[in-house]
Short mmCIF file of C-alpha atoms in Angstrom, two decimals:
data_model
loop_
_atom_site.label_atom_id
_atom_site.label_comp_id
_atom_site.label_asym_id
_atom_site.label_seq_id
_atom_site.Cartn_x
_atom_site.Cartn_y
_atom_site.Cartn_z
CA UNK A 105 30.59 0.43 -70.91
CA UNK A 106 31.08 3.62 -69.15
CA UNK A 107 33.08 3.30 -65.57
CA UNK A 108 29.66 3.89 -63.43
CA UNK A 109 28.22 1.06 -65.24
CA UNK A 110 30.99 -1.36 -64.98
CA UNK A 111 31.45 0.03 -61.41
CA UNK A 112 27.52 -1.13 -60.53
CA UNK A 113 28.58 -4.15 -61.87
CA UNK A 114 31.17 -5.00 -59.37
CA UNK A 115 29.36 -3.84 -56.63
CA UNK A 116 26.49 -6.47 -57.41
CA UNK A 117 29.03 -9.34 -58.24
CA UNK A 118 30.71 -8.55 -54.54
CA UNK A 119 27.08 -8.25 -53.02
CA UNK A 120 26.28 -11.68 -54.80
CA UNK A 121 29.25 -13.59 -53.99
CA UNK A 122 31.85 -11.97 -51.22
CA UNK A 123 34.52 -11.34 -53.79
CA UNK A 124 35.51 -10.95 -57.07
CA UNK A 125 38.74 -11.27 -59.52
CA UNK A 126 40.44 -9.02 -61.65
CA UNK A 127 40.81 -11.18 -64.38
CA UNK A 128 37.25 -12.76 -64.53
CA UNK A 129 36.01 -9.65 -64.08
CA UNK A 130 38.28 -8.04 -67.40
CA UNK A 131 37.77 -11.29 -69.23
CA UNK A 132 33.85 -10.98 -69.06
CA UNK A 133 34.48 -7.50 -69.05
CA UNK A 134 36.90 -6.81 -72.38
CA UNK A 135 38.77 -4.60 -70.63
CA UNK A 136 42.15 -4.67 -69.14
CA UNK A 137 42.83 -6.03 -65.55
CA UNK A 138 44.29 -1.92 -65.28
CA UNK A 139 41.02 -0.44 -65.58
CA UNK A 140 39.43 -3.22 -63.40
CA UNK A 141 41.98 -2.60 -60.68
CA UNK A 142 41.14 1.02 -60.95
CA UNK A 143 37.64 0.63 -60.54
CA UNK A 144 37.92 -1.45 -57.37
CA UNK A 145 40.24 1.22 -56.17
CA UNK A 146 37.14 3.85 -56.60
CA UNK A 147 35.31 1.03 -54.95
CA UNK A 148 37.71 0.72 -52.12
CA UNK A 149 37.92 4.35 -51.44
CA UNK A 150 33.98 4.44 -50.82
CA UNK A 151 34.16 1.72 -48.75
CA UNK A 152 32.32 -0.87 -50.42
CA UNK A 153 35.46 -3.12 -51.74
CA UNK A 154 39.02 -4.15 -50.15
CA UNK A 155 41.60 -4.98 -51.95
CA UNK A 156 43.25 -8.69 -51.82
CA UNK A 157 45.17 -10.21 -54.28
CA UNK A 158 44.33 -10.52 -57.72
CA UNK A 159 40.70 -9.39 -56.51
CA UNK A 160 38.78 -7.89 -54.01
CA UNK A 161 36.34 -8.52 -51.07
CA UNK A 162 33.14 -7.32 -50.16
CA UNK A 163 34.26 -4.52 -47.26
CA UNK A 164 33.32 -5.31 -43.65
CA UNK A 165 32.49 -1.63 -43.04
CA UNK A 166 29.22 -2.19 -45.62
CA UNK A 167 27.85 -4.90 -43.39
CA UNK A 168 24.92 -2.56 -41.98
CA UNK A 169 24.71 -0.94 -45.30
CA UNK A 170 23.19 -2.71 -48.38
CA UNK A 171 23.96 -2.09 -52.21
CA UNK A 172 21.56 0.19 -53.89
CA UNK A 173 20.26 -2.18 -56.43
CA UNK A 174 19.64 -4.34 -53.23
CA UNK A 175 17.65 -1.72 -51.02
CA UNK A 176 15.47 -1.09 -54.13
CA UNK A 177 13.83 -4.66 -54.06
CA UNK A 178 13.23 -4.32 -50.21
CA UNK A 179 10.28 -3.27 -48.66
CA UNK A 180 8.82 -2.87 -52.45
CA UNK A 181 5.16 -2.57 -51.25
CA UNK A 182 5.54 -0.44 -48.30
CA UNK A 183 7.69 2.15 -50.60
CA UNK A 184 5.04 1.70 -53.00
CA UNK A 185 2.76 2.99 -50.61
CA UNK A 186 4.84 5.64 -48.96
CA UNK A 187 5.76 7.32 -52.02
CA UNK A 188 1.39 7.85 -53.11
CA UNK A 189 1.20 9.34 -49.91
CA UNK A 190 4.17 11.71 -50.40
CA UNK A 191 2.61 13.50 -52.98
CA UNK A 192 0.27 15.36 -51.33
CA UNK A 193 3.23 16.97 -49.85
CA UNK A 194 4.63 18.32 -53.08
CA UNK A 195 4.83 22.27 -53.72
CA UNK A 196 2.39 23.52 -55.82
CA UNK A 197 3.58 25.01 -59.16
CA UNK A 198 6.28 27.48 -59.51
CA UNK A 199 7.49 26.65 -55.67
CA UNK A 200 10.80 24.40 -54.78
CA UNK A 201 11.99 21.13 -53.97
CA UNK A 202 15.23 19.21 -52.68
CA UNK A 203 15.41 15.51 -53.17
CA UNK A 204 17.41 13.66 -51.11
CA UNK A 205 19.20 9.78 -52.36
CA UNK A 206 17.35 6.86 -51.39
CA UNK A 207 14.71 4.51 -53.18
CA UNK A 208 11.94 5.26 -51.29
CA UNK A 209 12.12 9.22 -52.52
CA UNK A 210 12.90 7.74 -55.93
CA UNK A 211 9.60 5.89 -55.78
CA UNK A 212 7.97 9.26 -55.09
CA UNK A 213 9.79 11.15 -58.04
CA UNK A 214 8.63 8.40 -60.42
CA UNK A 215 5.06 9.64 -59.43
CA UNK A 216 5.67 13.06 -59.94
CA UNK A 217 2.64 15.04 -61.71
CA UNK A 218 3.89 15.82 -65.59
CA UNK A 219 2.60 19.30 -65.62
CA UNK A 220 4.37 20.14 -61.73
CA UNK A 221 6.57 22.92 -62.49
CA UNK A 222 8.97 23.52 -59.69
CA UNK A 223 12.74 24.52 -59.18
CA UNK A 224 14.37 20.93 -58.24
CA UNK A 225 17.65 20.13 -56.59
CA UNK A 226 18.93 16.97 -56.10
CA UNK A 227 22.52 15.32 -55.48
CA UNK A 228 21.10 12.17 -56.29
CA UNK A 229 22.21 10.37 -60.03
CA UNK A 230 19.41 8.05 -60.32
CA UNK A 231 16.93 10.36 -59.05
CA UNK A 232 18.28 13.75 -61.21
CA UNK A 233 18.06 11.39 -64.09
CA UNK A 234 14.77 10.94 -63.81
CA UNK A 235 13.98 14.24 -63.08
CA UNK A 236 15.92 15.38 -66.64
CA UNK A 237 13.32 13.51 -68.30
CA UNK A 238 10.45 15.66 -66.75
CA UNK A 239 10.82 18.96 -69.50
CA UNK A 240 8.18 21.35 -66.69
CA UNK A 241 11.12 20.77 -63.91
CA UNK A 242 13.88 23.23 -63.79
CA UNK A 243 16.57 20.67 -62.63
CA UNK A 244 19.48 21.62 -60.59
CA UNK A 245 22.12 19.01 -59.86
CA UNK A 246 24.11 19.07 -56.51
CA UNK A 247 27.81 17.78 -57.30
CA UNK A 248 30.37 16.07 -55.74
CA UNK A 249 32.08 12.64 -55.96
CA UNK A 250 29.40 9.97 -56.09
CA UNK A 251 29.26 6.95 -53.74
CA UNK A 252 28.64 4.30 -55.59
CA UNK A 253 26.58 2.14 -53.13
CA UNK A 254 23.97 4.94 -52.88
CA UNK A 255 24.39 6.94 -56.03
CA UNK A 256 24.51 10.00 -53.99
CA UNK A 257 26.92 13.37 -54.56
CA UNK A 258 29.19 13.94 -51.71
CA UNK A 259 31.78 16.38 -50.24
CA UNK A 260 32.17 20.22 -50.04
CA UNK A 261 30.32 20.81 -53.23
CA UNK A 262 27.52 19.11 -52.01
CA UNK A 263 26.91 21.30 -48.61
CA UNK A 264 28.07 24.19 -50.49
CA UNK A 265 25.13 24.18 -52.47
CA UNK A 266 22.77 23.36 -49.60
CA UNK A 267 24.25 25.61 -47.66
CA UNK A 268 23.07 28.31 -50.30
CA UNK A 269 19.19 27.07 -50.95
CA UNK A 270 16.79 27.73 -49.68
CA UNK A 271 13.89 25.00 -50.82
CA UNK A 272 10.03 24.74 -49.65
CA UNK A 273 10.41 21.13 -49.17
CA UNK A 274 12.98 18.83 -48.67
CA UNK A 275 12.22 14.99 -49.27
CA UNK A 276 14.51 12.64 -47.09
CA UNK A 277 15.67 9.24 -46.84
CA UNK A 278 16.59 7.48 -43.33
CA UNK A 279 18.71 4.20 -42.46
CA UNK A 280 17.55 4.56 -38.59
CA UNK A 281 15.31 6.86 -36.42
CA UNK A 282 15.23 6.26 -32.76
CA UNK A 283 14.01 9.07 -29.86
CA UNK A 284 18.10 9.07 -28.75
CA UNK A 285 19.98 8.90 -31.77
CA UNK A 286 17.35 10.76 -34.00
CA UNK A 287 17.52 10.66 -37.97
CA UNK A 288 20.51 8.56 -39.18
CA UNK A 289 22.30 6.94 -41.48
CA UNK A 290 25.90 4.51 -42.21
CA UNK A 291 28.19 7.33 -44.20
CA UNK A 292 29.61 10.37 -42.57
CA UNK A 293 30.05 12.08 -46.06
CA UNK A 294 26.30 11.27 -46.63
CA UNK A 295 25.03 12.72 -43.04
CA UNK A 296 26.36 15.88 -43.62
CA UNK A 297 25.29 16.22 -46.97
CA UNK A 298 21.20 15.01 -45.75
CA UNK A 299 22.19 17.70 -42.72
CA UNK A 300 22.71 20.26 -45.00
CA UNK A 301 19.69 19.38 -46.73
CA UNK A 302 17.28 19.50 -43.94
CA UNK A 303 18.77 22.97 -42.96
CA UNK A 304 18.04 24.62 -46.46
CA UNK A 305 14.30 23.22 -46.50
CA UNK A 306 10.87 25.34 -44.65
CA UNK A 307 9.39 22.02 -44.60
CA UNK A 308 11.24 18.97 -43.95
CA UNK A 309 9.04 15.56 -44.94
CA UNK A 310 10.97 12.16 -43.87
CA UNK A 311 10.12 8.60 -45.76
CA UNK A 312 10.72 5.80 -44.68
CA UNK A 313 9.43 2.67 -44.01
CA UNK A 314 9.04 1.04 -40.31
CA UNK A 315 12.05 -1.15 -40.63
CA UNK A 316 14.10 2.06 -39.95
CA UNK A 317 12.57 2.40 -36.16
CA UNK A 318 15.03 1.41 -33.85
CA UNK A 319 17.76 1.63 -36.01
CA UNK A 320 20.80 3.55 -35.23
CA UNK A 321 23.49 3.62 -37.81
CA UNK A 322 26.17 5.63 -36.79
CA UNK A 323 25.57 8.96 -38.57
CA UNK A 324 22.48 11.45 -36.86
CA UNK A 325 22.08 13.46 -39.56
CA UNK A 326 18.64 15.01 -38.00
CA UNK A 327 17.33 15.61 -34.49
CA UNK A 328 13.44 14.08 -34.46
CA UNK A 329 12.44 18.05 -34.13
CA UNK A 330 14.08 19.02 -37.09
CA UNK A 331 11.67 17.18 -39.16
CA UNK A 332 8.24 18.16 -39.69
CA UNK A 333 6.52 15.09 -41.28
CA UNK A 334 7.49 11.42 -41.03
CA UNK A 335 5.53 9.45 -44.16
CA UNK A 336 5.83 5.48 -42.87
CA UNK A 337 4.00 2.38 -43.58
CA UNK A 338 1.00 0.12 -42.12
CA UNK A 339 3.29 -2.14 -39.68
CA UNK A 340 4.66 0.59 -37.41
CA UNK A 341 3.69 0.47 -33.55
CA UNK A 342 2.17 2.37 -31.71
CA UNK A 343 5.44 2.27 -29.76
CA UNK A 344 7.39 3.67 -32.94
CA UNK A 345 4.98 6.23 -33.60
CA UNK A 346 4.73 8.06 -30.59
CA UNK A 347 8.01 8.15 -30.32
CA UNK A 348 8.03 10.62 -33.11
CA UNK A 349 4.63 12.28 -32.24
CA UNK A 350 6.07 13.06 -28.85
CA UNK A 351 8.87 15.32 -30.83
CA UNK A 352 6.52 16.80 -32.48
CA UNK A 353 6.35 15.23 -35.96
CA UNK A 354 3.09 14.87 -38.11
CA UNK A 355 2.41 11.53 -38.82
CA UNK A 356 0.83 9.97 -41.92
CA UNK A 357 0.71 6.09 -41.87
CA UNK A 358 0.79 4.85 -45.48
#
């Protein structure tokens, strides 16, 4: 089992139950409590795990900010829905596209046409995965260290790279949109990264499904004008809609 693997692992178990042990864990495991410890150090330094002894416990500072295997079973439908609608807003052949992390743009990659063939970037694992197994996409990967509650590349490599492109359309993921705190999301590392994104795009599309209105996790990685399309679902309000047609934003209700 490869250290991502067993790291997913131990996210889910602390997601499940609150806490984990190192010896359980290296028991079930066969592996040594050693590498155990060092994976919960990896976890600790993203901020999923802390440290206690002989374990670890699920990190207050993830409260507002659920486990990727968990975020992909919410909302199923709506993302479902989001994501057919997204595709319209692909480039056509021989254009580009940036990919930000989040399920609901991982829906939308999984519905990607098999003869699109575009210049891709993505700092994304789950999603550039995917994408490596679509042979008409010239696949660039964005680097960095990975958190492992989103699967997405952070750090200077990460905006480097942004910072460089220069995409025709830039598919984003939001934890919160609201008409003070605009576009945002729970990581620091992660908002700068999705800022630098949005910058290197002509055409910035947002998905995301209504549960994110309101929300204002403590990140803005986007002011609602720096966005040019918002793709949503069915059970937005009025209310949360004009918010974003008042900045501007073209709306298309899934």
């Amino acid at each position: 089992m490869y250290a991502a693997e067993r790291q997913a692992l131990l996210i889910d178990r602390l997601q499940r139950d609150g806490r984990i042990s190192v010896v359980a864990v290296a028991d079930e495991l066969g592996v040594s409590g050693e590498t155990v410890r060092r994976d919960l150090a990896v976890l600790e330094r993203d901020g999923i795990a802390q440290r206690v002894h002989g374990g670890a416990v699920l990190a207050r500072s993830i409260a507002g900010e659920t486990a990727l295997a968990q975020r992909t079973s919410e909302h199923q439908a709506q993302k479902s829905q989001i994501a057919k609608v997204a595709v319209e807003f692909l480039p056509a052949s021989g254009g580009s596209v940036a990919f930000d992390a989040g399920t609901t743009v991982e829906q939308l990659v999984d519905l990607l046409p098999t003869d699109l063939t575009v210049t891709a970037l993505t700092h994304a694992v789950p999603i550039a995965g995917k994408l490596l197994a679509s042979p008409a996409i010239d696949l660039h990967v964005v680097g960095g260290r990975v958190r492992g509650i989103t699967g997405a590349a952070v750090g200077h490599r990460a905006l480097e790279t942004y910072r460089d492109a220069r995409v025709d359309i830039a598919f984003v993921g939001t934890n919160g949109i609201s008409r003070r705190h605009g576009f945002s999301t729970h990581d620091s590392e992660e908002a700068a990264v999705k800022r630098a994104l949005v910058a290197s795009a002509r055409r910035v599309v947002v998905l995301s499904d209504a549960s994110k209105f309101g929300a204002e996790p403590v990140f803005t990685f986007a002011a609602l004008p720096d966005v040019d399309v918002l793709v949503t679902d069915a059970s937005a309000t009025h209310d949360d809609l004009s918010i974003v047609r008042e900045a501007g934003i073209e709306v298309r209700v899934a």
